[in-house]
Amino acid sequence: MTELKRTPLNAAHRTLNARMVDFGGWDMPVNYGSQIDEHHAVRGDAGMFDVSHMCVVDFTGPRARAFFEFALANNVGKLQTSGRALYSCLLNESGGVIDDLIVYYFSDDFFRVVVNAGTAEKDIAWFTRLNVEREFGIVITPRRDFAIVAVQGPNARAKVWQAVPAVRTASEALKPFNAARVDATPFGDLTVARTGYTGEDGFEIIVPAINVQALWQALQQQGVRPCGLGARDTLRLEAGMNLYGQDMDETVSPLDAGLAWTVDLATPRAFVGRAALETNGITHAFVGLILRKENGKAAGVLRAHQKVRTAFGEGEITSGTFSPTLQESIAFARVPKGVEPGATVQVVIRDKALDATVVKLPFVRHGKALVS
C-alpha cells in the first residue's frame, strides 16, 4: 500500500484530534469534531483550511504571458496589474477540462499558478509538453517548499491582520481576485490573495512550509477556527463552485459545467481546446437543484450520480449535499438543454422519484441565501 502524502500541518491536525481521511492520496482532516459548526464558523465569523496539498507552480521567462495566452481558456490579457488573479480551465485538444486553476500575474516574465492536488503531476506534465512543443522557453518550477492556508469568513481578513500586522498594510486596499506579496513577516515572505473556495471573503496565504505551523497557531490565537474538508465541500457547493473530478473532468467541456464565463471566445486568440469548443458548443445545461420537502421534512439527500428526470430527457447530479445554511438538500446537475430555473424535475433516490426545483446558482453568497 502506498503511504499517504502529508502536508506540513499534519501533526497540528492530529494534535487537534482531527478525523483524518485519504483525500486523493493525501492524509487530510475531514473535520475536527463538528463539520456543521465549522461550516457555520466560516459563514458567520472566520475559519481556516489547510490546503497545502494543492501545488504552487512558478512560471518564469520572457514569453510567460504568450505561453498562458495559448495554454488557458480564459484570457490572461486581462491581467495588467501586478498581483491580479484569474480563474481558468486548462483544456485538452478535445475541449475537456484537465484542471481548473488560479493564475497570478506578477510581471510579464513571472506568473504563479495554484493547481489541484490530484491533478498536479498531470498539469505540470501538460504545461511542460506545451512549453517544449511550442518552444516558449519557460522555466516551470513546482514549489513544494510552500504551504497554503485559506482563511475564510466575514471576519477573516481582520483576524489575519491581527495575527500578521504587516499583511494589513499590504492588503487593506486589495480588491477581490488580487494578491499582494508581503516580505519579511515573522512567518517569512508571504503571498496573500483575496481569493477563496467558500463564497465568503478572506485570504489564501502562500507561506514557506517551514513556517506554516507557526502561522496556523497565530491564527488560532486570534479565534480563527480550524476547518476540514467536510465543511469546505458544503461551503463550496452552497457557493456554486465546481469540484474537479466531480463536476467536470477531461471528458466534460467547461461549457457543459457552468463555466462558460471562464472561457474567452470573444477575442481571436488561439488556445488549446478552442476549436473543439466552437465546434461542439453547449450540449447540456448545468443547474442547481433543491429537493422539495414532504410534510415539512427532507425526503432524502441529493448525492452525486443520482439520476434526474426532466421534460427534455435524463440528466445526472454531479455534486450534492445537505446545506447547513439553507437547511435544504441541494445539488448541481448536468441536464438536457431546455431545463430552466423554476422547473420541476424528479431525482431518483433509492428507487423513488422525488420532486426537486431547478434554481440558478449559487445558492448562498456572503452568508446570504440567494434562492427561496
PDB file of N, CA and C in Angstrom, residues 222-307:
ATOM      1  N   GLN A 222      -6.058  34.111  17.414  1.00  0.00           N
ATOM      2  CA  GLN A 222      -6.984  35.204  17.101  1.00  0.00           C
ATOM      3  C   GLN A 222      -8.418  34.713  16.939  1.00  0.00           C
ATOM      4  N   GLY A 223      -8.655  33.440  17.243  1.00  0.00           N
ATOM      5  CA  GLY A 223     -10.016  32.905  17.197  1.00  0.00           C
ATOM      6  C   GLY A 223     -10.453  32.358  15.860  1.00  0.00           C
ATOM      7  N   VAL A 224      -9.504  32.127  14.954  1.00  0.00           N
ATOM      8  CA  VAL A 224      -9.846  31.515  13.673  1.00  0.00           C
ATOM      9  C   VAL A 224      -9.982  30.018  13.882  1.00  0.00           C
ATOM     10  N   ARG A 225     -11.118  29.460  13.485  1.00  0.00           N
ATOM     11  CA  ARG A 225     -11.411  28.060  13.768  1.00  0.00           C
ATOM     12  C   ARG A 225     -10.859  27.133  12.688  1.00  0.00           C
ATOM     13  N   PRO A 226     -10.087  26.108  13.056  1.00  0.00           N
ATOM     14  CA  PRO A 226      -9.664  25.110  12.068  1.00  0.00           C
ATOM     15  C   PRO A 226     -10.881  24.378  11.483  1.00  0.00           C
ATOM     16  N   CYS A 227     -10.887  24.203  10.176  1.00  0.00           N
ATOM     17  CA  CYS A 227     -11.997  23.563   9.479  1.00  0.00           C
ATOM     18  C   CYS A 227     -11.440  22.510   8.517  1.00  0.00           C
ATOM     19  N   GLY A 228     -12.220  21.448   8.318  1.00  0.00           N
ATOM     20  CA  GLY A 228     -11.768  20.349   7.485  1.00  0.00           C
ATOM     21  C   GLY A 228     -12.429  20.298   6.119  1.00  0.00           C
ATOM     22  N   LEU A 229     -12.132  19.231   5.403  1.00  0.00           N
ATOM     23  CA  LEU A 229     -12.632  19.071   4.041  1.00  0.00           C
ATOM     24  C   LEU A 229     -14.157  18.970   3.968  1.00  0.00           C
ATOM     25  N   GLY A 230     -14.768  18.455   5.044  1.00  0.00           N
ATOM     26  CA  GLY A 230     -16.226  18.322   5.033  1.00  0.00           C
ATOM     27  C   GLY A 230     -16.905  19.668   4.906  1.00  0.00           C
ATOM     28  N   ALA A 231     -16.509  20.624   5.755  1.00  0.00           N
ATOM     29  CA  ALA A 231     -17.090  21.960   5.683  1.00  0.00           C
ATOM     30  C   ALA A 231     -16.712  22.653   4.379  1.00  0.00           C
ATOM     31  N   ARG A 232     -15.499  22.412   3.917  1.00  0.00           N
ATOM     32  CA  ARG A 232     -15.079  23.030   2.653  1.00  0.00           C
ATOM     33  C   ARG A 232     -15.985  22.607   1.509  1.00  0.00           C
ATOM     34  N   ASP A 233     -16.428  21.346   1.541  1.00  0.00           N
ATOM     35  CA  ASP A 233     -17.288  20.849   0.472  1.00  0.00           C
ATOM     36  C   ASP A 233     -18.689  21.449   0.545  1.00  0.00           C
ATOM     37  N   THR A 234     -19.284  21.515   1.734  1.00  0.00           N
ATOM     38  CA  THR A 234     -20.630  22.093   1.836  1.00  0.00           C
ATOM     39  C   THR A 234     -20.598  23.585   1.522  1.00  0.00           C
ATOM     40  N   LEU A 235     -19.547  24.275   1.934  1.00  0.00           N
ATOM     41  CA  LEU A 235     -19.432  25.707   1.660  1.00  0.00           C
ATOM     42  C   LEU A 235     -19.296  25.974   0.163  1.00  0.00           C
ATOM     43  N   ARG A 236     -18.433  25.224  -0.518  1.00  0.00           N
ATOM     44  CA  ARG A 236     -18.219  25.480  -1.947  1.00  0.00           C
ATOM     45  C   ARG A 236     -19.460  25.128  -2.753  1.00  0.00           C
ATOM     46  N   LEU A 237     -20.182  24.093  -2.307  1.00  0.00           N
ATOM     47  CA  LEU A 237     -21.376  23.709  -3.039  1.00  0.00           C
ATOM     48  C   LEU A 237     -22.468  24.774  -2.879  1.00  0.00           C
ATOM     49  N   GLU A 238     -22.655  25.265  -1.662  1.00  0.00           N
ATOM     50  CA  GLU A 238     -23.598  26.365  -1.467  1.00  0.00           C
ATOM     51  C   GLU A 238     -23.225  27.571  -2.329  1.00  0.00           C
ATOM     52  N   ALA A 239     -21.919  27.803  -2.482  1.00  0.00           N
ATOM     53  CA  ALA A 239     -21.430  28.964  -3.227  1.00  0.00           C
ATOM     54  C   ALA A 239     -21.402  28.754  -4.732  1.00  0.00           C
ATOM     55  N   GLY A 240     -21.831  27.576  -5.198  1.00  0.00           N
ATOM     56  CA  GLY A 240     -21.892  27.309  -6.631  1.00  0.00           C
ATOM     57  C   GLY A 240     -20.545  27.104  -7.284  1.00  0.00           C
ATOM     58  N   MET A 241     -19.581  26.576  -6.522  1.00  0.00           N
ATOM     59  CA  MET A 241     -18.222  26.398  -7.031  1.00  0.00           C
ATOM     60  C   MET A 241     -17.941  24.931  -7.342  1.00  0.00           C
ATOM     61  N   ASN A 242     -17.464  24.686  -8.548  1.00  0.00           N
ATOM     62  CA  ASN A 242     -17.248  23.318  -9.022  1.00  0.00           C
ATOM     63  C   ASN A 242     -16.094  22.628  -8.311  1.00  0.00           C
ATOM     64  N   LEU A 243     -16.186  21.311  -8.248  1.00  0.00           N
ATOM     65  CA  LEU A 243     -15.114  20.464  -7.732  1.00  0.00           C
ATOM     66  C   LEU A 243     -14.594  19.610  -8.870  1.00  0.00           C
ATOM     67  N   TYR A 244     -13.280  19.731  -9.141  1.00  0.00           N
ATOM     68  CA  TYR A 244     -12.705  18.943 -10.219  1.00  0.00           C
ATOM     69  C   TYR A 244     -12.798  17.455  -9.890  1.00  0.00           C
ATOM     70  N   GLY A 245     -13.161  16.669 -10.911  1.00  0.00           N
ATOM     71  CA  GLY A 245     -13.310  15.234 -10.724  1.00  0.00           C
ATOM     72  C   GLY A 245     -14.741  14.827 -10.438  1.00  0.00           C
ATOM     73  N   GLN A 246     -15.561  15.785  -9.994  1.00  0.00           N
ATOM     74  CA  GLN A 246     -16.984  15.516  -9.791  1.00  0.00           C
ATOM     75  C   GLN A 246     -17.832  16.296 -10.792  1.00  0.00           C
ATOM     76  N   ASP A 247     -17.635  17.594 -10.858  1.00  0.00           N
ATOM     77  CA  ASP A 247     -18.484  18.432 -11.700  1.00  0.00           C
ATOM     78  C   ASP A 247     -17.926  18.601 -13.105  1.00  0.00           C
ATOM     79  N   MET A 248     -16.658  18.316 -13.266  1.00  0.00           N
ATOM     80  CA  MET A 248     -16.043  18.327 -14.597  1.00  0.00           C
ATOM     81  C   MET A 248     -14.758  17.521 -14.545  1.00  0.00           C
ATOM     82  N   ASP A 249     -14.352  17.050 -15.720  1.00  0.00           N
ATOM     83  CA  ASP A 249     -13.097  16.307 -15.856  1.00  0.00           C
ATOM     84  C   ASP A 249     -12.686  16.361 -17.325  1.00  0.00           C
ATOM     85  N   GLU A 250     -11.774  15.482 -17.719  1.00  0.00           N
ATOM     86  CA  GLU A 250     -11.250  15.552 -19.084  1.00  0.00           C
ATOM     87  C   GLU A 250     -12.268  15.169 -20.148  1.00  0.00           C
ATOM     88  N   THR A 251     -13.388  14.593 -19.758  1.00  0.00           N
ATOM     89  CA  THR A 251     -14.430  14.228 -20.725  1.00  0.00           C
ATOM     90  C   THR A 251     -15.521  15.283 -20.817  1.00  0.00           C
ATOM     91  N   VAL A 252     -15.437  16.340 -20.012  1.00  0.00           N
ATOM     92  CA  VAL A 252     -16.514  17.331 -19.912  1.00  0.00           C
ATOM     93  C   VAL A 252     -16.005  18.703 -20.354  1.00  0.00           C
ATOM     94  N   SER A 253     -16.758  19.344 -21.229  1.00  0.00           N
ATOM     95  CA  SER A 253     -16.444  20.703 -21.657  1.00  0.00           C
ATOM     96  C   SER A 253     -16.797  21.693 -20.556  1.00  0.00           C
ATOM     97  N   PRO A 254     -16.018  22.761 -20.387  1.00  0.00           N
ATOM     98  CA  PRO A 254     -16.407  23.787 -19.410  1.00  0.00           C
ATOM     99  C   PRO A 254     -17.747  24.428 -19.753  1.00  0.00           C
ATOM    100  N   LEU A 255     -18.123  24.391 -21.038  1.00  0.00           N
ATOM    101  CA  LEU A 255     -19.410  24.951 -21.446  1.00  0.00           C
ATOM    102  C   LEU A 255     -20.576  24.129 -20.902  1.00  0.00           C
ATOM    103  N   ASP A 256     -20.324  22.855 -20.574  1.00  0.00           N
ATOM    104  CA  ASP A 256     -21.351  21.971 -20.030  1.00  0.00           C
ATOM    105  C   ASP A 256     -21.221  21.816 -18.514  1.00  0.00           C
ATOM    106  N   ALA A 257     -20.353  22.622 -17.912  1.00  0.00           N
ATOM    107  CA  ALA A 257     -20.125  22.536 -16.464  1.00  0.00           C
ATOM    108  C   ALA A 257     -20.378  23.877 -15.788  1.00  0.00           C
ATOM    109  N   GLY A 258     -21.146  24.735 -16.453  1.00  0.00           N
ATOM    110  CA  GLY A 258     -21.448  26.033 -15.867  1.00  0.00           C
ATOM    111  C   GLY A 258     -20.276  26.984 -15.855  1.00  0.00           C
ATOM    112  N   LEU A 259     -19.257  26.714 -16.667  1.00  0.00           N
ATOM    113  CA  LEU A 259     -18.035  27.507 -16.641  1.00  0.00           C
ATOM    114  C   LEU A 259     -17.797  28.283 -17.931  1.00  0.00           C
ATOM    115  N   ALA A 260     -18.866  28.529 -18.692  1.00  0.00           N
ATOM    116  CA  ALA A 260     -18.710  29.301 -19.930  1.00  0.00           C
ATOM    117  C   ALA A 260     -18.141  30.687 -19.651  1.00  0.00           C
ATOM    118  N   TRP A 261     -18.421  31.222 -18.462  1.00  0.00           N
ATOM    119  CA  TRP A 261     -17.925  32.559 -18.105  1.00  0.00           C
ATOM    120  C   TRP A 261     -16.407  32.602 -17.960  1.00  0.00           C
ATOM    121  N   THR A 262     -15.775  31.442 -17.866  1.00  0.00           N
ATOM    122  CA  THR A 262     -14.318  31.383 -17.739  1.00  0.00           C
ATOM    123  C   THR A 262     -13.635  31.146 -19.083  1.00  0.00           C
ATOM    124  N   VAL A 263     -14.406  31.055 -20.146  1.00  0.00           N
ATOM    125  CA  VAL A 263     -13.859  30.743 -21.473  1.00  0.00           C
ATOM    126  C   VAL A 263     -13.968  31.984 -22.350  1.00  0.00           C
ATOM    127  N   ASP A 264     -12.847  32.437 -22.859  1.00  0.00           N
ATOM    128  CA  ASP A 264     -12.829  33.626 -23.705  1.00  0.00           C
ATOM    129  C   ASP A 264     -12.863  33.223 -25.176  1.00  0.00           C
ATOM    130  N   LEU A 265     -14.066  33.347 -25.760  1.00  0.00           N
ATOM    131  CA  LEU A 265     -14.218  33.106 -27.196  1.00  0.00           C
ATOM    132  C   LEU A 265     -14.431  34.413 -27.948  1.00  0.00           C
ATOM    133  N   ALA A 266     -14.387  35.539 -27.226  1.00  0.00           N
ATOM    134  CA  ALA A 266     -14.666  36.837 -27.842  1.00  0.00           C
ATOM    135  C   ALA A 266     -13.467  37.373 -28.618  1.00  0.00           C
ATOM    136  N   THR A 267     -12.267  37.078 -28.145  1.00  0.00           N
ATOM    137  CA  THR A 267     -11.070  37.559 -28.840  1.00  0.00           C
ATOM    138  C   THR A 267     -10.591  36.486 -29.823  1.00  0.00           C
ATOM    139  N   PRO A 268      -9.802  36.874 -30.824  1.00  0.00           N
ATOM    140  CA  PRO A 268      -9.362  35.897 -31.837  1.00  0.00           C
ATOM    141  C   PRO A 268      -8.217  35.002 -31.374  1.00  0.00           C
ATOM    142  N   ARG A 269      -7.826  35.125 -30.107  1.00  0.00           N
ATOM    143  CA  ARG A 269      -6.685  34.361 -29.573  1.00  0.00           C
ATOM    144  C   ARG A 269      -6.868  32.845 -29.761  1.00  0.00           C
ATOM    145  N   ALA A 270      -5.830  32.189 -30.244  1.00  0.00           N
ATOM    146  CA  ALA A 270      -5.829  30.722 -30.335  1.00  0.00           C
ATOM    147  C   ALA A 270      -5.433  30.143 -28.985  1.00  0.00           C
ATOM    148  N   PHE A 271      -6.196  29.174 -28.488  1.00  0.00           N
ATOM    149  CA  PHE A 271      -5.812  28.476 -27.261  1.00  0.00           C
ATOM    150  C   PHE A 271      -6.186  27.008 -27.375  1.00  0.00           C
ATOM    151  N   VAL A 272      -5.548  26.186 -26.578  1.00  0.00           N
ATOM    152  CA  VAL A 272      -5.774  24.740 -26.634  1.00  0.00           C
ATOM    153  C   VAL A 272      -7.239  24.442 -26.323  1.00  0.00           C
ATOM    154  N   GLY A 273      -7.899  23.685 -27.196  1.00  0.00           N
ATOM    155  CA  GLY A 273      -9.285  23.290 -26.999  1.00  0.00           C
ATOM    156  C   GLY A 273     -10.303  24.203 -27.637  1.00  0.00           C
ATOM    157  N   ARG A 274      -9.879  25.357 -28.121  1.00  0.00           N
ATOM    158  CA  ARG A 274     -10.845  26.320 -28.665  1.00  0.00           C
ATOM    159  C   ARG A 274     -11.636  25.749 -29.843  1.00  0.00           C
ATOM    160  N   ALA A 275     -10.952  25.106 -30.775  1.00  0.00           N
ATOM    161  CA  ALA A 275     -11.645  24.584 -31.959  1.00  0.00           C
ATOM    162  C   ALA A 275     -12.739  23.602 -31.569  1.00  0.00           C
ATOM    163  N   ALA A 276     -12.457  22.733 -30.595  1.00  0.00           N
ATOM    164  CA  ALA A 276     -13.458  21.757 -30.148  1.00  0.00           C
ATOM    165  C   ALA A 276     -14.638  22.445 -29.488  1.00  0.00           C
ATOM    166  N   LEU A 277     -14.377  23.462 -28.672  1.00  0.00           N
ATOM    167  CA  LEU A 277     -15.475  24.183 -28.012  1.00  0.00           C
ATOM    168  C   LEU A 277     -16.367  24.859 -29.046  1.00  0.00           C
ATOM    169  N   GLU A 278     -15.763  25.483 -30.030  1.00  0.00           N
ATOM    170  CA  GLU A 278     -16.563  26.185 -31.042  1.00  0.00           C
ATOM    171  C   GLU A 278     -17.339  25.206 -31.917  1.00  0.00           C
ATOM    172  N   THR A 279     -16.774  24.030 -32.151  1.00  0.00           N
ATOM    173  CA  THR A 279     -17.473  23.018 -32.953  1.00  0.00           C
ATOM    174  C   THR A 279     -18.637  22.407 -32.192  1.00  0.00           C
ATOM    175  N   ASN A 280     -18.422  22.077 -30.929  1.00  0.00           N
ATOM    176  CA  ASN A 280     -19.430  21.339 -30.152  1.00  0.00           C
ATOM    177  C   ASN A 280     -20.440  22.242 -29.464  1.00  0.00           C
ATOM    178  N   GLY A 281     -20.023  23.430 -29.071  1.00  0.00           N
ATOM    179  CA  GLY A 281     -20.928  24.346 -28.375  1.00  0.00           C
ATOM    180  C   GLY A 281     -21.391  23.785 -27.041  1.00  0.00           C
ATOM    181  N   ILE A 282     -22.488  24.340 -26.544  1.00  0.00           N
ATOM    182  CA  ILE A 282     -23.083  23.876 -25.292  1.00  0.00           C
ATOM    183  C   ILE A 282     -24.051  22.742 -25.598  1.00  0.00           C
ATOM    184  N   THR A 283     -23.846  21.587 -24.973  1.00  0.00           N
ATOM    185  CA  THR A 283     -24.716  20.429 -25.225  1.00  0.00           C
ATOM    186  C   THR A 283     -25.637  20.119 -24.050  1.00  0.00           C
ATOM    187  N   HIS A 284     -25.320  20.650 -22.843  1.00  0.00           N
ATOM    188  CA  HIS A 284     -26.126  20.405 -21.656  1.00  0.00           C
ATOM    189  C   HIS A 284     -26.261  21.686 -20.844  1.00  0.00           C
ATOM    190  N   ALA A 285     -27.265  21.720 -19.986  1.00  0.00           N
ATOM    191  CA  ALA A 285     -27.403  22.788 -19.003  1.00  0.00           C
ATOM    192  C   ALA A 285     -26.817  22.320 -17.677  1.00  0.00           C
ATOM    193  N   PHE A 286     -26.217  23.231 -16.938  1.00  0.00           N
ATOM    194  CA  PHE A 286     -25.667  22.940 -15.618  1.00  0.00           C
ATOM    195  C   PHE A 286     -26.434  23.788 -14.626  1.00  0.00           C
ATOM    196  N   VAL A 287     -27.170  23.133 -13.713  1.00  0.00           N
ATOM    197  CA  VAL A 287     -28.146  23.848 -12.891  1.00  0.00           C
ATOM    198  C   VAL A 287     -28.025  23.466 -11.423  1.00  0.00           C
ATOM    199  N   GLY A 288     -28.665  24.260 -10.592  1.00  0.00           N
ATOM    200  CA  GLY A 288     -28.813  23.923  -9.186  1.00  0.00           C
ATOM    201  C   GLY A 288     -30.151  23.257  -8.942  1.00  0.00           C
ATOM    202  N   LEU A 289     -30.198  22.372  -7.949  1.00  0.00           N
ATOM    203  CA  LEU A 289     -31.435  21.708  -7.559  1.00  0.00           C
ATOM    204  C   LEU A 289     -31.646  21.859  -6.061  1.00  0.00           C
ATOM    205  N   ILE A 290     -32.898  22.037  -5.662  1.00  0.00           N
ATOM    206  CA  ILE A 290     -33.280  21.965  -4.246  1.00  0.00           C
ATOM    207  C   ILE A 290     -34.371  20.901  -4.125  1.00  0.00           C
ATOM    208  N   LEU A 291     -34.127  19.911  -3.293  1.00  0.00           N
ATOM    209  CA  LEU A 291     -35.093  18.836  -3.107  1.00  0.00           C
ATOM    210  C   LEU A 291     -36.285  19.357  -2.317  1.00  0.00           C
ATOM    211  N   ARG A 292     -37.468  19.111  -2.806  1.00  0.00           N
ATOM    212  CA  ARG A 292     -38.667  19.568  -2.107  1.00  0.00           C
ATOM    213  C   ARG A 292     -38.933  18.699  -0.882  1.00  0.00           C
ATOM    214  N   LYS A 293     -39.394  19.355   0.165  1.00  0.00           N
ATOM    215  CA  LYS A 293     -39.694  18.640   1.408  1.00  0.00           C
ATOM    216  C   LYS A 293     -41.078  18.004   1.322  1.00  0.00           C
ATOM    217  N   GLU A 294     -41.248  16.941   2.068  1.00  0.00           N
ATOM    218  CA  GLU A 294     -42.547  16.274   2.170  1.00  0.00           C
ATOM    219  C   GLU A 294     -43.032  16.414   3.602  1.00  0.00           C
ATOM    220  N   ASN A 295     -44.190  17.064   3.754  1.00  0.00           N
ATOM    221  CA  ASN A 295     -44.750  17.329   5.096  1.00  0.00           C
ATOM    222  C   ASN A 295     -43.763  18.095   5.966  1.00  0.00           C
ATOM    223  N   GLY A 296     -43.040  19.036   5.318  1.00  0.00           N
ATOM    224  CA  GLY A 296     -42.115  19.880   6.045  1.00  0.00           C
ATOM    225  C   GLY A 296     -40.791  19.234   6.377  1.00  0.00           C
ATOM    226  N   LYS A 297     -40.551  18.022   5.915  1.00  0.00           N
ATOM    227  CA  LYS A 297     -39.314  17.315   6.240  1.00  0.00           C
ATOM    228  C   LYS A 297     -38.572  16.913   4.969  1.00  0.00           C
ATOM    229  N   ALA A 298     -37.252  16.845   5.086  1.00  0.00           N
ATOM    230  CA  ALA A 298     -36.441  16.402   3.962  1.00  0.00           C
ATOM    231  C   ALA A 298     -36.772  14.953   3.628  1.00  0.00           C
ATOM    232  N   ALA A 299     -37.019  14.700   2.356  1.00  0.00           N
ATOM    233  CA  ALA A 299     -37.381  13.346   1.924  1.00  0.00           C
ATOM    234  C   ALA A 299     -36.154  12.499   1.613  1.00  0.00           C
ATOM    235  N   GLY A 300     -34.988  13.126   1.617  1.00  0.00           N
ATOM    236  CA  GLY A 300     -33.746  12.419   1.304  1.00  0.00           C
ATOM    237  C   GLY A 300     -32.630  13.427   1.164  1.00  0.00           C
ATOM    238  N   VAL A 301     -31.497  12.963   0.718  1.00  0.00           N
ATOM    239  CA  VAL A 301     -30.343  13.842   0.485  1.00  0.00           C
ATOM    240  C   VAL A 301     -29.871  13.648  -0.951  1.00  0.00           C
ATOM    241  N   LEU A 302     -29.672  14.743  -1.644  1.00  0.00           N
ATOM    242  CA  LEU A 302     -29.175  14.683  -3.010  1.00  0.00           C
ATOM    243  C   LEU A 302     -27.689  14.346  -3.003  1.00  0.00           C
ATOM    244  N   ARG A 303     -27.300  13.382  -3.850  1.00  0.00           N
ATOM    245  CA  ARG A 303     -25.914  12.929  -3.911  1.00  0.00           C
ATOM    246  C   ARG A 303     -25.468  12.785  -5.362  1.00  0.00           C
ATOM    247  N   ALA A 304     -24.163  12.807  -5.571  1.00  0.00           N
ATOM    248  CA  ALA A 304     -23.600  12.622  -6.903  1.00  0.00           C
ATOM    249  C   ALA A 304     -24.065  11.310  -7.510  1.00  0.00           C
ATOM    250  N   HIS A 305     -24.293  11.347  -8.823  1.00  0.00           N
ATOM    251  CA  HIS A 305     -24.648  10.200  -9.669  1.00  0.00           C
ATOM    252  C   HIS A 305     -26.122   9.797  -9.588  1.00  0.00           C
ATOM    253  N   GLN A 306     -26.922  10.461  -8.777  1.00  0.00           N
ATOM    254  CA  GLN A 306     -28.359  10.177  -8.814  1.00  0.00           C
ATOM    255  C   GLN A 306     -28.928  10.688 -10.139  1.00  0.00           C
ATOM    256  N   LYS A 307     -29.866   9.930 -10.702  1.00  0.00           N
ATOM    257  CA  LYS A 307     -30.464  10.293 -11.980  1.00  0.00           C
ATOM    258  C   LYS A 307     -31.512  11.391 -11.805  1.00  0.00           C
TER     259      LYS A 307
END
